Amino acid sequence: MFTTHDKIEGPGICYVQAKIRSIRTNNPLERFNREINAALTAPHPSLPAFVSIIQVLSQRYVD
């Protein structure tokens, strides 16, 4: 006999729940680190490129 819990569980649901947990964080430093990693498209950006990315990201927290 199926229960409500059995009907909700499935590979798709578990995958989505795991994805949400891996993306979401409560720690502001981890969130900022994730934003920097997403913004850096090159493995080793030049210093001016890195500084401009940091300036853009930091404006979100300063304003």
PDB file of C-alpha atoms in Angstrom:
ATOM      1  CA  MET A   1       0.000   0.000   0.000  1.00  0.00           C
ATOM      2  CA  PHE A   2       1.299   3.459  -0.911  1.00  0.00           C
ATOM      3  CA  THR A   3       1.471   6.269   1.581  1.00  0.00           C
ATOM      4  CA  THR A   4       1.684   9.992   0.843  1.00  0.00           C
ATOM      5  CA  HIS A   5       5.432   9.845   1.477  1.00  0.00           C
ATOM      6  CA  ASP A   6       5.883   7.070  -1.115  1.00  0.00           C
ATOM      7  CA  LYS A   7       4.003   9.024  -3.778  1.00  0.00           C
ATOM      8  CA  ILE A   8       6.164  12.133  -3.321  1.00  0.00           C
ATOM      9  CA  GLU A   9       9.507  10.329  -3.433  1.00  0.00           C
ATOM     10  CA  GLY A  10      11.119   9.541  -6.744  1.00  0.00           C
ATOM     11  CA  PRO A  11      14.383  10.031  -8.588  1.00  0.00           C
ATOM     12  CA  GLY A  12      13.264  13.330 -10.115  1.00  0.00           C
ATOM     13  CA  ILE A  13      12.143  14.807  -6.797  1.00  0.00           C
ATOM     14  CA  CYS A  14      15.324  13.740  -5.005  1.00  0.00           C
ATOM     15  CA  TYR A  15      17.454  15.202  -7.790  1.00  0.00           C
ATOM     16  CA  VAL A  16      15.665  18.566  -7.600  1.00  0.00           C
ATOM     17  CA  GLN A  17      15.891  18.651  -3.802  1.00  0.00           C
ATOM     18  CA  ALA A  18      19.628  17.905  -3.941  1.00  0.00           C
ATOM     19  CA  LYS A  19      20.153  20.604  -6.595  1.00  0.00           C
ATOM     20  CA  ILE A  20      18.318  23.199  -4.496  1.00  0.00           C
ATOM     21  CA  ARG A  21      20.362  22.283  -1.414  1.00  0.00           C
ATOM     22  CA  SER A  22      23.628  22.549  -3.347  1.00  0.00           C
ATOM     23  CA  ILE A  23      22.785  26.000  -4.737  1.00  0.00           C
ATOM     24  CA  ARG A  24      21.216  27.556  -1.658  1.00  0.00           C
ATOM     25  CA  THR A  25      23.364  28.785   1.219  1.00  0.00           C
ATOM     26  CA  ASN A  26      22.873  30.948   4.270  1.00  0.00           C
ATOM     27  CA  ASN A  27      26.503  31.948   4.569  1.00  0.00           C
ATOM     28  CA  PRO A  28      27.159  35.314   2.851  1.00  0.00           C
ATOM     29  CA  LEU A  29      30.817  34.480   2.202  1.00  0.00           C
ATOM     30  CA  GLU A  30      29.896  31.263   0.424  1.00  0.00           C
ATOM     31  CA  ARG A  31      27.321  33.138  -1.644  1.00  0.00           C
ATOM     32  CA  PHE A  32      29.900  35.785  -2.617  1.00  0.00           C
ATOM     33  CA  ASN A  33      32.401  33.049  -3.504  1.00  0.00           C
ATOM     34  CA  ARG A  34      29.790  31.384  -5.724  1.00  0.00           C
ATOM     35  CA  GLU A  35      29.098  34.739  -7.441  1.00  0.00           C
ATOM     36  CA  ILE A  36      32.815  35.316  -8.089  1.00  0.00           C
ATOM     37  CA  ASN A  37      33.219  31.814  -9.520  1.00  0.00           C
ATOM     38  CA  ALA A  38      30.218  32.367 -11.798  1.00  0.00           C
ATOM     39  CA  ALA A  39      31.538  35.750 -12.969  1.00  0.00           C
ATOM     40  CA  LEU A  40      35.063  34.529 -13.708  1.00  0.00           C
ATOM     41  CA  THR A  41      34.815  32.882 -17.106  1.00  0.00           C
ATOM     42  CA  ALA A  42      38.560  32.432 -17.685  1.00  0.00           C
ATOM     43  CA  PRO A  43      40.655  30.141 -15.466  1.00  0.00           C
ATOM     44  CA  HIS A  44      43.324  32.844 -15.039  1.00  0.00           C
ATOM     45  CA  PRO A  45      41.889  36.289 -15.820  1.00  0.00           C
ATOM     46  CA  SER A  46      44.145  39.297 -16.188  1.00  0.00           C
ATOM     47  CA  LEU A  47      44.476  41.626 -13.223  1.00  0.00           C
ATOM     48  CA  PRO A  48      42.370  44.413 -14.815  1.00  0.00           C
ATOM     49  CA  ALA A  49      39.618  41.899 -15.666  1.00  0.00           C
ATOM     50  CA  PHE A  50      39.652  40.525 -12.114  1.00  0.00           C
ATOM     51  CA  VAL A  51      39.501  44.019 -10.589  1.00  0.00           C
ATOM     52  CA  SER A  52      36.583  45.035 -12.810  1.00  0.00           C
ATOM     53  CA  ILE A  53      34.646  41.901 -11.843  1.00  0.00           C
ATOM     54  CA  ILE A  54      35.268  42.570  -8.145  1.00  0.00           C
ATOM     55  CA  GLN A  55      34.143  46.187  -8.584  1.00  0.00           C
ATOM     56  CA  VAL A  56      30.881  45.129 -10.230  1.00  0.00           C
ATOM     57  CA  LEU A  57      30.162  42.482  -7.595  1.00  0.00           C
ATOM     58  CA  SER A  58      31.055  44.735  -4.668  1.00  0.00           C
ATOM     59  CA  GLN A  59      28.633  47.448  -5.822  1.00  0.00           C
ATOM     60  CA  ARG A  60      25.762  45.100  -4.931  1.00  0.00           C
ATOM     61  CA  TYR A  61      26.884  45.122  -1.318  1.00  0.00           C
ATOM     62  CA  VAL A  62      27.908  48.782  -1.004  1.00  0.00           C
ATOM     63  CA  ASP A  63      24.813  50.505  -2.378  1.00  0.00           C
TER      64      ASP A  63
END
